[in-house]
């Protein structure tokens, strides 16, 4: 954090100052070493900053160009700039006090004129990342490859009708896995990008999904070959940029993984705003993946109820992070995954300090969610109410059905004897909701 070269001069290490903190550049709830359910907060939450939004986001939108003021973006040579940007990124990560970051190959290093040149550029930047990782102890949560920006991926990458787009993507992912391994990355993420379609008339969906599976198998095989032990993740998103994407939601992705024999190798990376685009809440996605044994990692952000697209805002809603942390604790936590802020400051929030406000707010919102969820689990009131709702299943008949010793015939005999089923009890949704509000 050398003084003269500081990009975020005047901002020091963000500290935990408790709910009564005076400064807005302080944590009110995220106390990294405070123990919750036997583990420090930092190990529950495993926060990561996404390189693409924090350090490559310009604020451009379909109606206007970038707005972000980033005084350090002043190097004419793109590779030199990429290396310099790593210093800025690590200054930010260190001051924020997060343990992890995530990147796409093309966010950290510029694309060259040829594949070989792009690989060389990446190696130069990875040298810089490695040095800073060693200096600070900050780690890579996961790496990924950008298989969606280049025109060569206009029809998708692994699902492109152009075989050489597939081949190029394979080469790109091979390299991305290698650098992720070199940086000790805890995981590697596949997000579909443009793996989907705009029009079914011109699309061979079966062939495309077969190709996607082939592609993922090649990645798994290569990881095995080079001894990469990181967790693979598949990140659901139903649409945008394509009208339909093959990684629609957790259930669709898990079905895909099982159909193609990938279920032992790949878990879910679930993103809040993608869940809402699919017509779900993130709690649904976490529960679904958790109950199926596919809970991997989280891309944390939030959408806007009035804007129907992937706005990638920073999470500020404690009710939502409580729901998330309740499910995450229930299924045994995220490690080796974590909570990656796949979120961007608004186009109107263009000053460097806004990056701090955004991440501090997100971290505090999750820390509160964690504390509340742990309190709910500690006294077990909600759990008890859920068990009461299912009490009939703990009687002799329920036990026999769950044990698999009943059949349609035996159940028919039982109900013919009784004449009718016992009356149902109230669902008590309002009571549940009121109980939850007593913790907030
Ligand atoms: C885009 C995705 C993307 C992935 C990584 O909507 O969220 O950022 O997380 O490729
Ligand atoms: Ni994401
Ligand atoms: Ni997204």
CSV table of C-alpha atoms and ligand atoms in Angstrom, one decimal:
chain,number,residue,atom,x,y,z
A,1,UNK,CA,0.0,0.0,0.0
A,2,UNK,CA,2.8,2.4,-0.9
A,3,UNK,CA,1.6,6.0,-0.1
A,4,UNK,CA,2.7,7.9,-3.2
A,5,UNK,CA,1.2,5.4,-5.6
A,6,UNK,CA,-2.1,4.9,-3.8
A,7,UNK,CA,-5.1,4.9,-6.1
A,8,UNK,CA,-7.5,5.2,-3.2
A,9,UNK,CA,-5.5,7.8,-1.3
A,10,UNK,CA,-7.2,8.9,2.0
A,11,UNK,CA,-8.9,5.6,2.5
A,12,UNK,CA,-7.3,3.3,4.9
A,13,UNK,CA,-8.0,-0.3,5.9
A,14,UNK,CA,-11.8,-0.7,6.5
A,15,UNK,CA,-12.3,-1.7,10.1
A,16,UNK,CA,-15.1,-3.2,12.1
A,17,UNK,CA,-16.4,-0.4,14.3
A,18,UNK,CA,-19.8,-1.9,15.3
A,19,UNK,CA,-23.3,-0.7,14.8
A,20,UNK,CA,-22.6,2.6,16.4
A,21,UNK,CA,-19.7,3.5,14.0
A,22,UNK,CA,-19.5,7.1,13.0
A,23,UNK,CA,-17.8,6.6,9.7
A,24,UNK,CA,-19.5,5.2,6.7
A,25,UNK,CA,-16.2,3.7,5.6
A,26,UNK,CA,-16.4,1.1,8.4
A,27,UNK,CA,-18.1,-2.2,9.0
A,28,UNK,CA,-21.0,-2.1,11.4
A,29,UNK,CA,-21.7,-5.9,11.2
A,30,UNK,CA,-18.9,-7.7,9.4
A,31,UNK,CA,-16.4,-8.6,12.0
A,32,UNK,CA,-14.1,-11.0,10.2
A,33,UNK,CA,-12.9,-12.9,13.2
A,34,UNK,CA,-16.1,-12.9,15.3
A,35,UNK,CA,-17.2,-16.5,15.7
A,36,UNK,CA,-20.7,-17.6,14.6
A,37,UNK,CA,-21.7,-21.3,14.9
A,38,UNK,CA,-18.1,-22.2,15.8
A,39,UNK,CA,-16.4,-20.5,12.8
A,40,UNK,CA,-15.1,-17.0,12.1
A,41,UNK,CA,-17.4,-14.8,9.9
A,42,UNK,CA,-14.8,-14.6,7.3
A,43,UNK,CA,-14.8,-18.4,6.8
A,44,UNK,CA,-18.6,-18.5,6.6
A,45,UNK,CA,-18.8,-15.7,4.0
A,46,UNK,CA,-15.5,-16.1,2.0
A,47,UNK,CA,-16.2,-12.7,0.3
A,48,UNK,CA,-14.8,-12.2,-3.2
A,49,UNK,CA,-14.6,-9.1,-5.4
A,50,UNK,CA,-15.3,-9.6,-9.1
A,51,UNK,CA,-12.5,-8.1,-11.2
A,52,UNK,CA,-14.7,-7.5,-14.2
A,53,UNK,CA,-17.2,-5.2,-12.4
A,54,UNK,CA,-14.9,-3.5,-9.9
A,55,UNK,CA,-11.9,-2.9,-12.2
A,56,UNK,CA,-13.2,-3.1,-15.7
A,57,UNK,CA,-16.7,-1.8,-15.4
A,58,UNK,CA,-17.0,1.5,-17.2
A,59,UNK,CA,-20.6,2.4,-16.6
A,60,UNK,CA,-21.5,2.2,-20.2
A,61,UNK,CA,-25.1,1.2,-21.0
A,62,UNK,CA,-27.1,1.0,-24.3
A,63,UNK,CA,-27.8,4.7,-24.1
A,64,UNK,CA,-24.4,6.1,-23.4
A,65,UNK,CA,-20.7,5.5,-22.9
A,66,UNK,CA,-18.7,4.9,-19.7
A,67,UNK,CA,-18.8,7.4,-16.9
A,68,UNK,CA,-16.5,6.0,-14.3
A,69,UNK,CA,-13.7,8.2,-13.1
A,70,UNK,CA,-10.7,6.0,-12.7
A,71,UNK,CA,-7.6,8.3,-12.6
A,72,UNK,CA,-5.2,5.3,-12.7
A,73,UNK,CA,-6.4,4.3,-16.2
A,74,UNK,CA,-3.8,6.4,-17.9
A,75,UNK,CA,-1.4,4.0,-19.6
A,76,UNK,CA,-1.5,3.9,-23.4
A,77,UNK,CA,-0.2,0.3,-23.7
A,78,UNK,CA,-3.0,-2.1,-22.8
A,79,UNK,CA,-0.7,-4.7,-21.4
A,80,UNK,CA,1.2,-2.2,-19.3
A,81,UNK,CA,-2.2,-0.8,-18.1
A,82,UNK,CA,-3.3,-4.4,-17.2
A,83,UNK,CA,-0.3,-4.9,-15.0
A,84,UNK,CA,-0.7,-1.5,-13.3
A,85,UNK,CA,-4.4,-2.2,-12.8
A,86,UNK,CA,-3.4,-5.3,-10.7
A,87,UNK,CA,-1.7,-3.0,-8.2
A,88,UNK,CA,-4.9,-0.9,-7.9
A,89,UNK,CA,-7.0,-4.0,-7.6
A,90,UNK,CA,-4.9,-5.4,-4.8
A,91,UNK,CA,-4.8,-2.1,-3.0
A,92,UNK,CA,-8.6,-2.1,-3.0
A,93,UNK,CA,-8.9,-5.8,-1.9
A,94,UNK,CA,-6.4,-5.2,0.9
A,95,UNK,CA,-8.1,-2.1,2.1
A,96,UNK,CA,-11.5,-3.7,2.0
A,97,UNK,CA,-10.2,-6.8,3.8
A,98,UNK,CA,-11.7,-9.5,1.6
A,99,UNK,CA,-10.0,-12.9,1.3
A,100,UNK,CA,-10.7,-13.5,-2.4
A,101,UNK,CA,-11.3,-12.2,-5.9
A,102,UNK,CA,-12.6,-13.8,-9.2
A,103,UNK,CA,-11.7,-13.0,-12.8
A,104,UNK,CA,-12.3,-13.8,-16.4
A,105,UNK,CA,-9.1,-14.3,-18.5
A,106,UNK,CA,-10.0,-11.2,-20.7
A,107,UNK,CA,-10.7,-8.9,-17.7
A,108,UNK,CA,-7.3,-9.2,-16.4
A,109,UNK,CA,-5.3,-9.2,-19.6
A,110,UNK,CA,-5.9,-7.8,-23.1
A,111,UNK,CA,-6.7,-10.0,-26.0
A,112,UNK,CA,-3.8,-10.2,-28.5
A,113,UNK,CA,-3.8,-10.5,-32.3
A,114,UNK,CA,-3.5,-14.3,-32.0
A,115,UNK,CA,-4.3,-16.9,-29.4
A,116,UNK,CA,-0.5,-17.3,-28.7
A,117,UNK,CA,-0.3,-13.5,-28.1
A,118,UNK,CA,-3.4,-13.5,-25.8
A,119,UNK,CA,-1.9,-16.4,-23.8
A,120,UNK,CA,1.4,-14.5,-23.5
A,121,UNK,CA,-0.4,-11.4,-22.3
A,122,UNK,CA,-2.3,-13.4,-19.7
A,123,UNK,CA,1.0,-14.9,-18.4
A,124,UNK,CA,2.4,-11.5,-17.9
A,125,UNK,CA,-0.6,-10.4,-15.8
A,126,UNK,CA,-0.7,-13.6,-13.9
A,127,UNK,CA,2.9,-13.0,-12.8
A,128,UNK,CA,1.7,-9.8,-11.3
A,129,UNK,CA,-1.4,-11.4,-9.7
A,130,UNK,CA,0.7,-14.1,-8.2
A,131,UNK,CA,3.2,-11.6,-6.6
A,132,UNK,CA,0.3,-9.7,-5.0
A,133,UNK,CA,-1.4,-12.9,-3.8
A,134,UNK,CA,1.9,-13.9,-2.2
A,135,UNK,CA,2.4,-10.5,-0.6
A,136,UNK,CA,-1.1,-10.1,0.7
A,137,UNK,CA,-2.4,-13.7,1.3
A,138,UNK,CA,-5.5,-12.8,-0.8
A,139,UNK,CA,-6.6,-15.8,-2.9
A,140,UNK,CA,-8.4,-16.6,-6.1
A,141,UNK,CA,-11.9,-18.0,-5.4
A,142,UNK,CA,-12.4,-19.0,-9.0
A,143,UNK,CA,-11.3,-18.2,-12.5
A,144,UNK,CA,-13.3,-18.3,-15.7
A,145,UNK,CA,-12.9,-17.6,-19.4
A,146,UNK,CA,-14.8,-14.9,-21.3
A,147,UNK,CA,-16.5,-16.9,-24.0
A,148,UNK,CA,-19.1,-14.3,-25.0
A,149,UNK,CA,-17.6,-10.9,-25.9
A,150,UNK,CA,-15.6,-11.7,-29.0
A,151,UNK,CA,-17.5,-11.9,-32.4
A,152,UNK,CA,-16.1,-15.5,-32.7
A,153,UNK,CA,-18.7,-16.4,-30.1
A,154,UNK,CA,-21.6,-14.6,-31.7
A,155,UNK,CA,-23.5,-17.9,-31.8
A,156,UNK,CA,-22.1,-19.2,-28.6
A,157,UNK,CA,-18.8,-21.0,-27.8
A,158,UNK,CA,-19.3,-24.7,-26.8
A,159,UNK,CA,-22.7,-24.6,-28.5
A,160,UNK,CA,-21.7,-22.7,-31.7
A,161,UNK,CA,-22.7,-24.1,-35.1
A,162,UNK,CA,-19.1,-23.1,-36.1
A,163,UNK,CA,-16.8,-25.9,-35.0
A,164,UNK,CA,-13.7,-23.7,-34.8
A,165,UNK,CA,-15.5,-21.4,-32.3
A,166,UNK,CA,-15.8,-24.5,-30.1
A,167,UNK,CA,-12.1,-25.4,-30.7
A,168,UNK,CA,-10.9,-21.9,-29.9
A,169,UNK,CA,-13.1,-21.8,-26.7
A,170,UNK,CA,-11.5,-25.2,-25.7
A,171,UNK,CA,-8.0,-23.7,-26.1
A,172,UNK,CA,-9.1,-20.6,-24.1
A,173,UNK,CA,-10.5,-22.7,-21.3
A,174,UNK,CA,-7.5,-24.9,-21.2
A,175,UNK,CA,-5.3,-21.9,-20.6
A,176,UNK,CA,-7.8,-20.4,-18.1
A,177,UNK,CA,-7.7,-23.6,-16.1
A,178,UNK,CA,-3.9,-23.6,-16.2
A,179,UNK,CA,-3.6,-20.0,-14.8
A,180,UNK,CA,-6.3,-20.7,-12.2
A,181,UNK,CA,-4.3,-23.7,-11.1
A,182,UNK,CA,-1.1,-21.6,-11.0
A,183,UNK,CA,-2.8,-19.0,-8.8
A,184,UNK,CA,-4.1,-21.7,-6.5
A,185,UNK,CA,-7.7,-21.0,-7.4
A,186,UNK,CA,-10.3,-22.8,-5.3
A,187,UNK,CA,-12.6,-23.2,-8.3
A,188,UNK,CA,-13.4,-22.7,-11.9
A,189,UNK,CA,-16.8,-21.4,-13.2
A,190,UNK,CA,-18.7,-22.0,-16.4
A,191,UNK,CA,-21.2,-19.4,-17.2
A,192,UNK,CA,-23.1,-20.0,-20.4
A,193,UNK,CA,-22.5,-16.6,-21.9
A,194,UNK,CA,-24.1,-17.1,-25.3
A,195,UNK,CA,-24.8,-20.9,-24.9
A,196,UNK,CA,-28.4,-20.8,-25.9
A,197,UNK,CA,-30.5,-19.6,-28.8
A,198,UNK,CA,-32.4,-16.6,-30.2
A,199,UNK,CA,-34.5,-18.7,-32.5
A,200,UNK,CA,-35.4,-22.4,-32.5
A,201,UNK,CA,-36.0,-22.6,-36.2
A,202,UNK,CA,-32.3,-22.3,-36.9
A,203,UNK,CA,-31.1,-24.3,-33.9
A,204,UNK,CA,-30.3,-27.9,-33.4
A,205,UNK,CA,-30.8,-27.9,-29.6
A,206,UNK,CA,-29.9,-31.6,-29.1
A,207,UNK,CA,-26.7,-31.2,-30.9
A,208,UNK,CA,-25.8,-28.0,-29.1
A,209,UNK,CA,-26.4,-29.4,-25.6
A,210,UNK,CA,-24.4,-32.6,-26.5
A,211,UNK,CA,-21.5,-30.3,-27.5
A,212,UNK,CA,-21.8,-28.3,-24.3
A,213,UNK,CA,-21.5,-31.6,-22.3
A,214,UNK,CA,-18.5,-32.7,-24.4
A,215,UNK,CA,-16.9,-29.4,-23.7
A,216,UNK,CA,-17.3,-29.7,-20.0
A,217,UNK,CA,-16.1,-33.3,-20.0
A,218,UNK,CA,-12.9,-32.1,-21.8
A,219,UNK,CA,-12.4,-29.5,-19.0
A,220,UNK,CA,-12.9,-32.2,-16.3
A,221,UNK,CA,-10.5,-34.5,-18.1
A,222,UNK,CA,-7.9,-31.8,-18.5
A,223,UNK,CA,-8.2,-30.8,-14.9
A,224,UNK,CA,-7.5,-34.4,-13.9
A,225,UNK,CA,-4.6,-34.6,-16.3
A,226,UNK,CA,-2.8,-31.6,-14.8
A,227,UNK,CA,-3.9,-32.3,-11.3
A,228,UNK,CA,-6.1,-29.2,-10.9
A,229,UNK,CA,-8.1,-29.9,-7.7
A,230,UNK,CA,-10.4,-26.8,-7.8
A,231,UNK,CA,-14.2,-27.2,-7.7
A,232,UNK,CA,-16.0,-26.7,-11.1
A,233,UNK,CA,-19.1,-24.6,-11.0
A,234,UNK,CA,-22.0,-24.2,-13.5
A,235,UNK,CA,-23.7,-20.8,-13.2
A,236,UNK,CA,-27.4,-20.7,-14.1
A,237,UNK,CA,-29.0,-17.8,-16.0
A,238,UNK,CA,-32.2,-18.2,-18.0
A,239,UNK,CA,-31.7,-15.4,-20.6
A,240,UNK,CA,-29.7,-12.3,-21.5
A,241,UNK,CA,-27.9,-12.1,-23.8
A,242,UNK,CA,-29.7,-15.0,-25.5
A,243,UNK,CA,-33.5,-15.3,-25.4
A,244,UNK,CA,-33.1,-18.8,-23.9
A,245,UNK,CA,-29.9,-20.1,-22.3
A,246,UNK,CA,-29.3,-23.8,-21.6
A,247,UNK,CA,-28.2,-23.1,-18.1
A,248,UNK,CA,-31.7,-21.8,-17.3
A,249,UNK,CA,-31.9,-22.4,-13.5
A,250,UNK,CA,-30.5,-24.8,-10.9
A,251,UNK,CA,-33.0,-27.6,-11.7
A,252,UNK,CA,-32.2,-27.4,-15.4
A,253,UNK,CA,-28.5,-27.3,-14.8
A,254,UNK,CA,-28.6,-30.3,-12.4
A,255,UNK,CA,-30.6,-32.2,-14.9
A,256,UNK,CA,-28.1,-31.4,-17.6
A,257,UNK,CA,-25.2,-32.5,-15.4
A,258,UNK,CA,-26.8,-35.8,-14.5
A,259,UNK,CA,-27.9,-36.6,-18.0
A,260,UNK,CA,-24.4,-36.2,-19.3
A,261,UNK,CA,-22.5,-37.9,-16.3
A,262,UNK,CA,-21.0,-34.7,-15.0
A,263,UNK,CA,-22.7,-34.7,-11.6
A,264,UNK,CA,-19.6,-35.8,-9.7
A,265,UNK,CA,-17.5,-33.0,-11.0
A,266,UNK,CA,-19.6,-29.8,-11.1
A,267,UNK,CA,-21.6,-27.9,-8.6
A,268,UNK,CA,-23.8,-24.8,-8.8
A,269,UNK,CA,-22.7,-21.1,-8.7
A,270,UNK,CA,-26.0,-19.4,-7.9
A,271,UNK,CA,-26.6,-15.7,-8.7
A,272,UNK,CA,-29.4,-13.7,-7.1
A,273,UNK,CA,-30.4,-11.7,-10.1
A,274,UNK,CA,-30.3,-14.7,-12.4
A,275,UNK,CA,-32.7,-16.5,-10.0
A,276,UNK,CA,-35.2,-13.7,-10.3
A,277,UNK,CA,-34.8,-13.6,-14.1
A,278,UNK,CA,-35.8,-17.3,-14.0
A,279,UNK,CA,-38.9,-16.5,-12.0
A,280,UNK,CA,-37.4,-17.8,-8.7
A,281,UNK,CA,-36.1,-16.3,-5.5
A,282,UNK,CA,-32.5,-17.0,-4.7
A,283,UNK,CA,-33.7,-18.9,-1.6
A,284,UNK,CA,-35.4,-21.3,-3.9
A,285,UNK,CA,-32.3,-21.8,-6.0
A,286,UNK,CA,-30.1,-22.3,-2.9
A,287,UNK,CA,-32.6,-24.8,-1.4
A,288,UNK,CA,-33.0,-26.7,-4.6
A,289,UNK,CA,-29.2,-27.0,-5.2
A,290,UNK,CA,-28.6,-27.7,-1.5
A,291,UNK,CA,-31.2,-30.5,-1.2
A,292,UNK,CA,-29.7,-32.2,-4.3
A,293,UNK,CA,-26.1,-31.9,-3.0
A,294,UNK,CA,-25.1,-29.3,-5.6
A,295,UNK,CA,-24.6,-26.2,-3.5
A,296,UNK,CA,-21.3,-24.7,-4.6
A,297,UNK,CA,-20.8,-20.9,-4.5
A,298,UNK,CA,-22.8,-17.7,-4.7
A,299,UNK,CA,-22.6,-14.7,-7.0
A,300,UNK,CA,-24.1,-12.0,-4.8
A,301,UNK,CA,-26.1,-9.1,-6.3
A,302,UNK,CA,-29.7,-8.1,-6.6
A,303,UNK,CA,-32.1,-7.0,-9.3
A,304,UNK,CA,-34.6,-4.2,-9.3
A,305,UNK,CA,-38.3,-5.0,-9.1
A,306,UNK,CA,-39.1,-2.3,-11.7
A,307,UNK,CA,-36.3,-3.1,-14.2
A,308,UNK,CA,-36.6,-6.5,-15.7
A,309,UNK,CA,-33.0,-7.3,-16.5
A,310,UNK,CA,-29.7,-8.3,-14.9
A,311,UNK,CA,-29.0,-5.0,-13.2
A,312,UNK,CA,-26.3,-6.6,-10.9
A,313,UNK,CA,-26.9,-4.1,-8.0
A,314,UNK,CA,-25.2,-4.6,-4.7
A,315,UNK,CA,-27.3,-6.4,-2.1
A,316,UNK,CA,-28.7,-4.2,0.6
A,317,UNK,CA,-31.8,-6.3,1.7
A,318,UNK,CA,-31.2,-8.0,5.0
A,319,UNK,CA,-34.3,-10.1,4.7
A,320,UNK,CA,-32.9,-11.6,1.5
A,321,UNK,CA,-29.5,-12.3,2.9
A,322,UNK,CA,-31.1,-13.8,6.0
A,323,UNK,CA,-33.0,-16.2,3.7
A,324,UNK,CA,-29.7,-17.0,1.8
A,325,UNK,CA,-27.6,-17.5,4.9
A,326,UNK,CA,-30.3,-19.7,6.5
A,327,UNK,CA,-30.2,-22.1,3.5
A,328,UNK,CA,-26.4,-21.9,3.3
A,329,UNK,CA,-25.9,-22.8,7.0
A,330,UNK,CA,-28.5,-25.5,6.6
A,331,UNK,CA,-26.6,-27.2,3.9
A,332,UNK,CA,-23.2,-27.0,5.6
A,333,UNK,CA,-21.7,-23.8,4.2
A,334,UNK,CA,-20.1,-22.8,0.9
A,335,UNK,CA,-16.4,-23.6,1.2
A,336,UNK,CA,-14.5,-24.1,-1.0
A,337,UNK,CA,-17.0,-21.7,-2.6
A,338,UNK,CA,-17.8,-18.3,-1.3
A,339,UNK,CA,-19.8,-15.1,-1.8
A,340,UNK,CA,-18.6,-13.3,-4.9
A,341,UNK,CA,-20.0,-9.8,-5.4
A,342,UNK,CA,-20.9,-10.1,-9.0
A,343,UNK,CA,-22.3,-6.6,-8.8
A,344,UNK,CA,-21.5,-3.2,-10.2
A,345,UNK,CA,-21.9,0.3,-8.9
A,346,UNK,CA,-24.5,2.4,-10.7
A,347,UNK,CA,-23.5,4.4,-13.8
A,348,UNK,CA,-24.2,7.5,-11.7
A,349,UNK,CA,-21.9,6.3,-8.9
A,350,UNK,CA,-18.7,7.1,-10.8
A,351,UNK,CA,-16.2,8.0,-8.1
A,352,UNK,CA,-13.6,5.5,-6.8
A,353,UNK,CA,-15.0,5.8,-3.2
A,354,UNK,CA,-18.3,4.4,-4.5
A,355,UNK,CA,-16.6,1.0,-4.9
A,356,UNK,CA,-15.9,1.0,-1.2
A,357,UNK,CA,-19.5,2.0,-0.2
A,358,UNK,CA,-20.9,-0.7,-2.4
A,359,UNK,CA,-18.8,-3.5,-1.1
A,360,UNK,CA,-18.9,-2.4,2.5
A,361,UNK,CA,-22.7,-2.4,2.3
A,362,UNK,CA,-22.9,-5.8,0.7
A,363,UNK,CA,-20.5,-7.3,3.3
A,364,UNK,CA,-22.5,-5.8,6.2
A,365,UNK,CA,-25.8,-7.0,4.7
A,366,UNK,CA,-24.5,-10.6,4.5
A,367,UNK,CA,-22.9,-10.4,8.0
A,368,UNK,CA,-26.3,-9.4,9.4
A,369,UNK,CA,-28.0,-12.1,7.4
A,370,UNK,CA,-25.5,-14.6,8.9
A,371,UNK,CA,-26.0,-13.4,12.4
A,372,UNK,CA,-29.8,-13.5,12.1
A,373,UNK,CA,-29.9,-16.9,10.5
A,374,UNK,CA,-27.6,-18.3,13.2
A,375,UNK,CA,-29.9,-16.9,15.9
A,376,UNK,CA,-32.9,-18.5,14.2
A,377,UNK,CA,-31.1,-21.8,14.1
A,378,UNK,CA,-29.9,-21.5,17.7
A,379,UNK,CA,-33.4,-21.3,19.2
A,380,UNK,CA,-35.0,-23.5,16.6
A,381,UNK,CA,-38.4,-21.8,16.7
A,382,UNK,CA,-38.9,-21.9,12.9
A,383,UNK,CA,-37.5,-25.5,12.7
A,384,UNK,CA,-40.0,-26.5,15.4
A,385,UNK,CA,-42.9,-24.9,13.5
A,386,UNK,CA,-41.9,-26.7,10.3
A,387,UNK,CA,-41.6,-30.0,12.2
A,388,UNK,CA,-45.1,-29.5,13.7
A,389,UNK,CA,-46.5,-28.9,10.2
A,390,UNK,CA,-45.2,-32.3,9.2
A,391,UNK,CA,-46.1,-34.0,12.5
A,392,UNK,CA,-48.5,-36.5,10.8
A,393,UNK,CA,-45.5,-38.0,8.9
A,394,UNK,CA,-43.9,-38.9,12.2
A,395,UNK,CA,-46.9,-41.1,13.1
A,396,UNK,CA,-46.9,-44.9,12.3
A,397,UNK,CA,-48.4,-44.5,8.8
A,398,UNK,CA,-46.0,-41.7,7.8
A,399,UNK,CA,-43.1,-43.7,9.0
A,400,UNK,CA,-44.1,-46.8,7.1
A,401,UNK,CA,-44.6,-44.8,3.8
A,402,UNK,CA,-41.2,-43.1,4.2
A,403,UNK,CA,-39.6,-46.5,5.0
A,404,UNK,CA,-41.0,-47.8,1.7
A,405,UNK,CA,-43.2,-50.6,3.2
A,406,UNK,CA,-46.5,-49.3,2.0
A,407,UNK,CA,-48.1,-49.4,-1.5
A,408,UNK,CA,-51.1,-48.1,-3.4
A,409,UNK,CA,-53.0,-51.2,-2.4
A,410,UNK,CA,-52.2,-51.1,1.3
A,411,UNK,CA,-53.0,-47.3,1.4
A,412,UNK,CA,-56.3,-47.9,-0.4
A,413,UNK,CA,-57.2,-50.5,2.2
A,414,UNK,CA,-56.3,-48.1,5.0
A,415,UNK,CA,-58.4,-45.2,3.6
A,416,UNK,CA,-61.3,-47.5,2.8
A,417,UNK,CA,-61.3,-48.6,6.4
A,418,UNK,CA,-61.1,-44.9,7.7
A,419,UNK,CA,-63.5,-43.6,5.1
A,420,UNK,CA,-61.8,-40.2,4.8
A,421,UNK,CA,-58.4,-38.6,5.6
A,422,UNK,CA,-57.9,-36.7,8.8
A,423,UNK,CA,-58.5,-32.9,8.6
A,424,UNK,CA,-55.6,-30.8,7.5
A,425,UNK,CA,-54.1,-28.2,9.8
A,426,UNK,CA,-53.4,-24.5,9.1
A,427,UNK,CA,-50.2,-23.6,7.2
A,428,UNK,CA,-49.7,-20.6,9.5
A,429,UNK,CA,-47.7,-18.7,6.9
A,430,UNK,CA,-48.4,-15.4,8.7
A,431,UNK,CA,-47.2,-16.8,12.0
A,432,UNK,CA,-44.0,-18.0,10.4
A,433,UNK,CA,-43.5,-14.6,8.8
A,434,UNK,CA,-44.1,-12.8,12.1
A,435,UNK,CA,-41.7,-15.1,14.0
A,436,UNK,CA,-39.0,-14.3,11.4
A,437,UNK,CA,-39.6,-10.6,11.9
A,438,UNK,CA,-38.9,-11.0,15.6
A,439,UNK,CA,-35.2,-11.7,14.7
A,440,UNK,CA,-34.7,-8.7,12.4
B,1,LIG,C1,-23.2,-12.8,-16.1
B,1,LIG,C2,-22.6,-13.7,-15.2
B,1,LIG,C3,-21.0,-13.6,-15.2
B,1,LIG,C4,-20.5,-14.8,-14.6
B,1,LIG,C5,-19.0,-15.1,-14.9
B,1,LIG,O1,-24.4,-12.5,-16.0
B,1,LIG,O2,-23.0,-13.4,-13.9
B,1,LIG,O3,-20.6,-12.5,-14.7
B,1,LIG,O4,-20.6,-14.8,-13.2
B,1,LIG,O5,-18.9,-15.3,-16.3
B,2,LIG,NI1,-22.2,-14.3,-12.2
B,3,LIG,NI1,-25.0,-12.0,-13.9
